[in-house]
Coordinates of C-alpha atoms in Angstrom, one line a residue:
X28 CA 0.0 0.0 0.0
X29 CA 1.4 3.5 -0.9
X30 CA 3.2 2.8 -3.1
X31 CA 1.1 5.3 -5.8
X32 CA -1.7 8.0 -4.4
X33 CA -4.7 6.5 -4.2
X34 CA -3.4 3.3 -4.3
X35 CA -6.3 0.9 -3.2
X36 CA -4.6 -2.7 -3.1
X37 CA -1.3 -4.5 -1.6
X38 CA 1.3 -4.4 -4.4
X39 CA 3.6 -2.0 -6.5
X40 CA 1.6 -0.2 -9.1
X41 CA 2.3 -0.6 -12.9
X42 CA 0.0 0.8 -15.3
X43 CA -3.1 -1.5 -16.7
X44 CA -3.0 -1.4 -20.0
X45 CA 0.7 -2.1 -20.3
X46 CA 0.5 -5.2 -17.5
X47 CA -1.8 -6.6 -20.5
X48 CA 0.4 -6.2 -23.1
X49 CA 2.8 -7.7 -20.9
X50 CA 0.6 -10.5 -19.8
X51 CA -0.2 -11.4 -23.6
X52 CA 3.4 -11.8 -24.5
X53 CA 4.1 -13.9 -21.3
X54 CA 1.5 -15.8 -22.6
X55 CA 2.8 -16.5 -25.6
X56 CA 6.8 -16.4 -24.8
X57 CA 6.6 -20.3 -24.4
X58 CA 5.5 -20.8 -27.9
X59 CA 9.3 -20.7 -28.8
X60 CA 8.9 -16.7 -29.4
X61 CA 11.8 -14.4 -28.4
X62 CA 10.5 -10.8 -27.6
X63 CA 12.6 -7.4 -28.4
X64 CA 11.2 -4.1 -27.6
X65 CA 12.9 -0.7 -27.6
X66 CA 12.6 2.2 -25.3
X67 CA 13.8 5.7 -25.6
X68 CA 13.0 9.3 -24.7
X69 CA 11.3 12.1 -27.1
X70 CA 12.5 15.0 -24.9
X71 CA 15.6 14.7 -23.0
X72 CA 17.8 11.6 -23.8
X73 CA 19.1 11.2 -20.5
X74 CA 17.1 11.8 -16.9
X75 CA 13.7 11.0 -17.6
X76 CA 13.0 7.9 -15.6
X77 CA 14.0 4.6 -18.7
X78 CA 15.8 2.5 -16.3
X79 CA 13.1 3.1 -14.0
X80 CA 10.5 2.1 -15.8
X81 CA 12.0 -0.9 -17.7
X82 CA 13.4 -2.1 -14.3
X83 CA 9.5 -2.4 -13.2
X84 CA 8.6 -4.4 -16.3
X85 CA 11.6 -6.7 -15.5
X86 CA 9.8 -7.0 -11.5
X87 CA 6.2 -7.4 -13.5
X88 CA 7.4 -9.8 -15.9
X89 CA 8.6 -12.0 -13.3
X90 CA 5.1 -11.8 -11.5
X91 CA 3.6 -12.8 -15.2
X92 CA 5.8 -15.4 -15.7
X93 CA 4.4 -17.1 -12.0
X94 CA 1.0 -16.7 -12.4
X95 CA 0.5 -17.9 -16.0
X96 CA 2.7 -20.5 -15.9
X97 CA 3.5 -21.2 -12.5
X98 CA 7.5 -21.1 -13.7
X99 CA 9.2 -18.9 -10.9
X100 CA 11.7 -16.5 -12.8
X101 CA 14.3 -14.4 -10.4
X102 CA 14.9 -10.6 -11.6
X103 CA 17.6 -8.8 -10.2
X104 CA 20.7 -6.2 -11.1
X105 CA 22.0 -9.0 -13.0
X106 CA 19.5 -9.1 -15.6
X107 CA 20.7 -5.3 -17.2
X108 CA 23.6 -4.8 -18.9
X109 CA 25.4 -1.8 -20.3
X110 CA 26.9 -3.3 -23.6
X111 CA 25.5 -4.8 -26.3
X112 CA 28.2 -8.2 -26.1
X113 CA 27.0 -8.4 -22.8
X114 CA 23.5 -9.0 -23.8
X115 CA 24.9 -12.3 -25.7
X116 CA 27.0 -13.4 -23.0
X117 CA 24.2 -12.9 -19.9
X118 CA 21.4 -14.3 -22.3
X119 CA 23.1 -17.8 -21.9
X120 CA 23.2 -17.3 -17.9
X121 CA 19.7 -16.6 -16.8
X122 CA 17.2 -19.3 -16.6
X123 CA 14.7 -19.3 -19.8
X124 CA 11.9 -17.1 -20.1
X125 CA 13.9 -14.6 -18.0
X126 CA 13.8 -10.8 -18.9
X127 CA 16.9 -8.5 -20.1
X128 CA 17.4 -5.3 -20.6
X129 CA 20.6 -3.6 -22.2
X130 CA 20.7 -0.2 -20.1
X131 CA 21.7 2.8 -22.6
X132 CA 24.9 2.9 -23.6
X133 CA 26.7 5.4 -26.5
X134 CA 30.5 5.8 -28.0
X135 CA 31.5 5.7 -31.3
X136 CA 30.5 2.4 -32.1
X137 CA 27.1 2.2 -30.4
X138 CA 25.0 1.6 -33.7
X139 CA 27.0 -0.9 -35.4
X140 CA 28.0 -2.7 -32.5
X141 CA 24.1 -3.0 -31.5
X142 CA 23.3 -3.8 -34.4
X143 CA 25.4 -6.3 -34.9
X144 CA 24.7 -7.7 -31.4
X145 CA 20.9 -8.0 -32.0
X146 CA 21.3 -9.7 -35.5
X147 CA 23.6 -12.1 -33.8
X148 CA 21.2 -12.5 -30.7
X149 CA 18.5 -13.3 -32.6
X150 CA 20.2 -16.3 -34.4
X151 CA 21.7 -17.9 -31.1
X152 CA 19.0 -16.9 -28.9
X153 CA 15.5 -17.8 -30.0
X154 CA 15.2 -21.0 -28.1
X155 CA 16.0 -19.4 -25.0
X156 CA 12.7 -17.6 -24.9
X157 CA 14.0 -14.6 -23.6
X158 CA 12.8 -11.2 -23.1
X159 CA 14.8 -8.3 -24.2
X160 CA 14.3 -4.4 -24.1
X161 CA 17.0 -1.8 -25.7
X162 CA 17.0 0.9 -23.9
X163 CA 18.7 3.4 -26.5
X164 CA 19.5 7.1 -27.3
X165 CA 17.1 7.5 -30.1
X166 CA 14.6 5.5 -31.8
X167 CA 14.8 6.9 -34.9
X168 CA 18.5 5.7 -35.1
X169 CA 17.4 2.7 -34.3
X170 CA 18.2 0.1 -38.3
X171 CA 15.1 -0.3 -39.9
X172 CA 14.8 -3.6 -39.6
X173 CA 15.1 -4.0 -35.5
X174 CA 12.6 -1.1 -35.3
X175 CA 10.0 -1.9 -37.7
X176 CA 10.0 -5.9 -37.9
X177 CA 12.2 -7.5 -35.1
X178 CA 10.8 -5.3 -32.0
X179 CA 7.2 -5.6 -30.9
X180 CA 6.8 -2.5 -28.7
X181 CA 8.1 1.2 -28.5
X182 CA 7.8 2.8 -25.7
X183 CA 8.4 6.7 -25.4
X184 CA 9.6 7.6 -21.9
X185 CA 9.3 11.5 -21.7
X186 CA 9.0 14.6 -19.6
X187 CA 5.9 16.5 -19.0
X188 CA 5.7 20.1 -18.0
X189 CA 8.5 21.4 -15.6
X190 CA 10.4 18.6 -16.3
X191 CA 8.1 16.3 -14.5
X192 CA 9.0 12.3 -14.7
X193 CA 6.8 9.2 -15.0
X194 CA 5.1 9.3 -18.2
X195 CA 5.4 7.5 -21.3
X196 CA 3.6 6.6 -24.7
X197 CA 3.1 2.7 -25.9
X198 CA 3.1 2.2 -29.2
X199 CA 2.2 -1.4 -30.5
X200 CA 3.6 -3.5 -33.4
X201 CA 1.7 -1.3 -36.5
X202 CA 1.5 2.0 -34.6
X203 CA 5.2 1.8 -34.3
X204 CA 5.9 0.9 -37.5
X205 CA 3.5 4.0 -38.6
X206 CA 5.9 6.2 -36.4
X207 CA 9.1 5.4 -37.8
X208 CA 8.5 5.4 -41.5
X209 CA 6.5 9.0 -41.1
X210 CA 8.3 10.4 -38.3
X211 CA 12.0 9.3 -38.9
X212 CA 12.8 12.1 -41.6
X213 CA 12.7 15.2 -39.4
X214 CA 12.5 13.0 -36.2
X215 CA 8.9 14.0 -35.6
X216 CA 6.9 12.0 -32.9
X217 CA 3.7 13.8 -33.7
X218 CA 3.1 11.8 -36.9
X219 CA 0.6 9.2 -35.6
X220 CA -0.7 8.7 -31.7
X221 CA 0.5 6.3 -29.4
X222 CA -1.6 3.3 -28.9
X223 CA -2.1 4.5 -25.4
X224 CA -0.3 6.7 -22.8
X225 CA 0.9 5.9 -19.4
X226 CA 2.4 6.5 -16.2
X227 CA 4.7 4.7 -13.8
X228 CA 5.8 5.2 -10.2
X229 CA 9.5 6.3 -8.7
X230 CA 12.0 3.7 -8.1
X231 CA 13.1 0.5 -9.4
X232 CA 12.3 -2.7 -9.7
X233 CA 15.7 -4.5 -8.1
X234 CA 18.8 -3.2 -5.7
X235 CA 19.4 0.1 -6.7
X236 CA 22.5 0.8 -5.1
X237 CA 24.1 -2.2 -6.8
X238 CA 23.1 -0.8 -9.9
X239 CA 24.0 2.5 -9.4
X240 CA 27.9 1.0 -8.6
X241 CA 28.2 -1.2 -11.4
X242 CA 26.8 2.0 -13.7
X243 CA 29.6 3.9 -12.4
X244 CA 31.7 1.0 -12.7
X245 CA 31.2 0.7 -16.4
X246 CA 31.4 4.2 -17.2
X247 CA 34.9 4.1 -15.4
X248 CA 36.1 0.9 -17.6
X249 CA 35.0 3.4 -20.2
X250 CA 37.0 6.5 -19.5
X251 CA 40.3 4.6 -18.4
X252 CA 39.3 2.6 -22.3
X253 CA 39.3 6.0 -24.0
X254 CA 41.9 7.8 -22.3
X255 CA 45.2 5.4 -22.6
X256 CA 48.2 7.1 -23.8
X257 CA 49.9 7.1 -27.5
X258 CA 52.1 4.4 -26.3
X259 CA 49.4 1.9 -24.6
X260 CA 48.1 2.3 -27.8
X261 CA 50.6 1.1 -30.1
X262 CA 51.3 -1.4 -27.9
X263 CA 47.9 -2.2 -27.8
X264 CA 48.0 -2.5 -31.7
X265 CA 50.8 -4.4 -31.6
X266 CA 49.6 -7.2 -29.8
X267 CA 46.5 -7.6 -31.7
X268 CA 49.0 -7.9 -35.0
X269 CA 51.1 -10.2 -33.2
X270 CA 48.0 -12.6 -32.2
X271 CA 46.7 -12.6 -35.9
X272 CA 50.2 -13.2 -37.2
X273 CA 51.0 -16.1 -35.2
X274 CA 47.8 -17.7 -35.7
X275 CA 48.6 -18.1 -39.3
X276 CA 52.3 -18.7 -38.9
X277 CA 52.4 -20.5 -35.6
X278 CA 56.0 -22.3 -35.7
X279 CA 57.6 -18.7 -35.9
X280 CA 61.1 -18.2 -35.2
X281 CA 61.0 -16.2 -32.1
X282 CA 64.2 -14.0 -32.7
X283 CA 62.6 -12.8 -35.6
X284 CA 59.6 -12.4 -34.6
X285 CA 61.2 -10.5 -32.4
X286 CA 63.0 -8.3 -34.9
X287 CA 59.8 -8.0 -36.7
X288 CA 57.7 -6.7 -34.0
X289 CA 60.7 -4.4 -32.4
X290 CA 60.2 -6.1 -28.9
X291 CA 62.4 -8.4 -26.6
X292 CA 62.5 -11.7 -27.3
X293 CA 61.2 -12.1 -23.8
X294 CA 58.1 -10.4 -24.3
X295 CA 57.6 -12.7 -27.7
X296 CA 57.4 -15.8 -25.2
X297 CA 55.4 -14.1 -22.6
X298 CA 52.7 -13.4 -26.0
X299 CA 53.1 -17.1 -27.0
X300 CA 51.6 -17.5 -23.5
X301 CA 48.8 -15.3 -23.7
X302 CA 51.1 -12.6 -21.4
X303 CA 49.5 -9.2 -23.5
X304 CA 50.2 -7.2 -20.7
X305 CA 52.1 -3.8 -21.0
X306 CA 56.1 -4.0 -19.3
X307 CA 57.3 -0.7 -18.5
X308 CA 60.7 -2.0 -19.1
X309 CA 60.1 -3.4 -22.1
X310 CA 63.9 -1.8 -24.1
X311 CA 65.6 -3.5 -20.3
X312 CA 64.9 -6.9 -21.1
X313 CA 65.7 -6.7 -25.1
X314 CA 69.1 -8.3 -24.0
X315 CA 68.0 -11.3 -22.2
X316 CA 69.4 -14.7 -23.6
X317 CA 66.5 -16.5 -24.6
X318 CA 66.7 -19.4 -27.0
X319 CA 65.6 -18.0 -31.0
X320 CA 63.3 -20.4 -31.8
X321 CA 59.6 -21.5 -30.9
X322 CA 58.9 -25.3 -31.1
X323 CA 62.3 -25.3 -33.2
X324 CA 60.7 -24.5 -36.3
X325 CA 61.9 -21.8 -38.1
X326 CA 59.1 -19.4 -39.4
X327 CA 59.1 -19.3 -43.4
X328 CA 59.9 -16.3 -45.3
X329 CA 61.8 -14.6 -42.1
X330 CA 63.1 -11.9 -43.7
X331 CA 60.0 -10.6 -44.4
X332 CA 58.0 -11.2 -40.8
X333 CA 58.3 -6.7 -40.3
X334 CA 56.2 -6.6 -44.0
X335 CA 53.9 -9.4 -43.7
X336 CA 53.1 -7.7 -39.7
X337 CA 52.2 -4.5 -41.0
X338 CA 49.9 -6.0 -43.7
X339 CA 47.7 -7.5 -41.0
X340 CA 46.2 -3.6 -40.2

């Protein structure tokens, strides 16, 4: 009780006409269908209450799950994640059925790399019977395909006057279709009505403070990801090269691989070992006496190991 004014009933509130559409797709989820909808903001991008609300359809969805199908699904912090690669990996974790949402997210490679994600979850993931809801910066940006045939939902979580949270607009499978081919020229989301509008309460629908930590958490990974130094770059760069170059060339000769990649023979065995990470005194150990072959094969073509290495980019 009190959870909403004028709350009549034990319970958190969720709005009634989108507990339906939720109950219809729990209904039909164990038909072998795998649900995708999308949720983003026509006013503000950030701030206006997404997580919020898509937290409470993950809490609702669990209810659903129970008492159509007496199957008891756990929701908690671990059911959002804040990359798209995540949404693979996690998928493959939580029981069937389950709900997940990929919380929103944006760098330079947000749109290919969600694309990309969703085309592959769709092709590994359909007998999981999963729920999934994008949470994204804009709908319109969304690739056709995702937001007129693979979703089943929009939802339009938006400010009201005096930047007041806790409304949104639902629009179904045609009316969000309707949107996006009319609206998505001049990014207009007056071109048709939503199928019906809503509101939701404050809060969410797991641990917030666990959230709130590993949200900061990834946006930390993030920063220290975008702000390495010329030189953790190369290195960087060079690893990567030296990983595809040895898996086609495997029986390398280490001193030249060594030659060929301008580090310590040293650091060439602690690659072969999977060792990527970055030595400070990487030029102290170039004079080490190491032996100057791997599996004592000597690579093929060894004068040119520098030539074929910088191919590889």
């Amino acid at each position: 009780m009190g959870s909403f004014p004028y709350q009549k009933s034990d319970g958190k509130y969720i709005d009634g006409d989108l507990l339906e559409n939720l109950r219809l797709l729990c209904k039909k989820v164990v038909d072998d269908m795998t649900w995708l909808g999308v949720v983003s903001s026509s006013t503000l991008e950030v701030g206006t209450g997404k997580t919020s609300l898509v937290s409470q359809i993950g809490e609702a969805w669990s209810y659903l799950m129970k008492e159509e199908h007496g199957i008891d699904i756990p929701f908690t912090v671990d059911n959002c994640v804040f990359k798209p690669k995540q949404l693979i990996e996690m998928s493959f974790k939580i029981p069937r059925y389950s709900f997940i949402f990929l919380d929103e997210w944006e760098d330079a490679h947000y749109w290919s790399e969600l694309g990309m994600t969703l085309r592959q979850f769709f092709r590994k993931c359909r007998q999981l019977n999963l729920f999934m809801i994008a949470i994204i910066p804009n709908f319109f940006q969304l690739p056709l395909s995702y937001a007129v045939s693979r979703s089943v939902f929009f939802i339009d979580v938006k400010f009201e006057e005096g930047f007041e949270r806790g409304h949104f607009n639902f629009y179904n499978f045609p009316a969000k279709k309707n949107l996006y081919i009319n609206g998505k020229k001049f990014q207009n989301y007056h071109v048709c009505k939503p199928t019906f509008s809503g509101v939701f309460s404050k809060g969410y629908g797991f641990d917030e403070v666990e959230y709130k930590r590993r949200k900061l958490q990834d946006m930390i990974d993030d920063h220290d990801k975008n702000n390495k130094t010329e030189e953790e770059k190369k290195y960087e760069m060079k690893t990567k090269m030296f990983q595809q170059f040895i898996s086609k060339f495997p029986d390398s000769n280490v001193k030249k691989l060594a030659e060929g990649f301008e580090v310590s023979e040293m650091t060439v065995y602690r690659w072969l070992k999977k060792d990527f990470a970055m030595y400070s005194l990487e030029n102290e150990v170039s004079n080490i006496n190491t032996p100057t072959s791997y599996n004592n094969n000597p690579i093929k073509n060894q004068d040119n190991i520098k030539v074929e290495a910088d191919n590889l980019l």
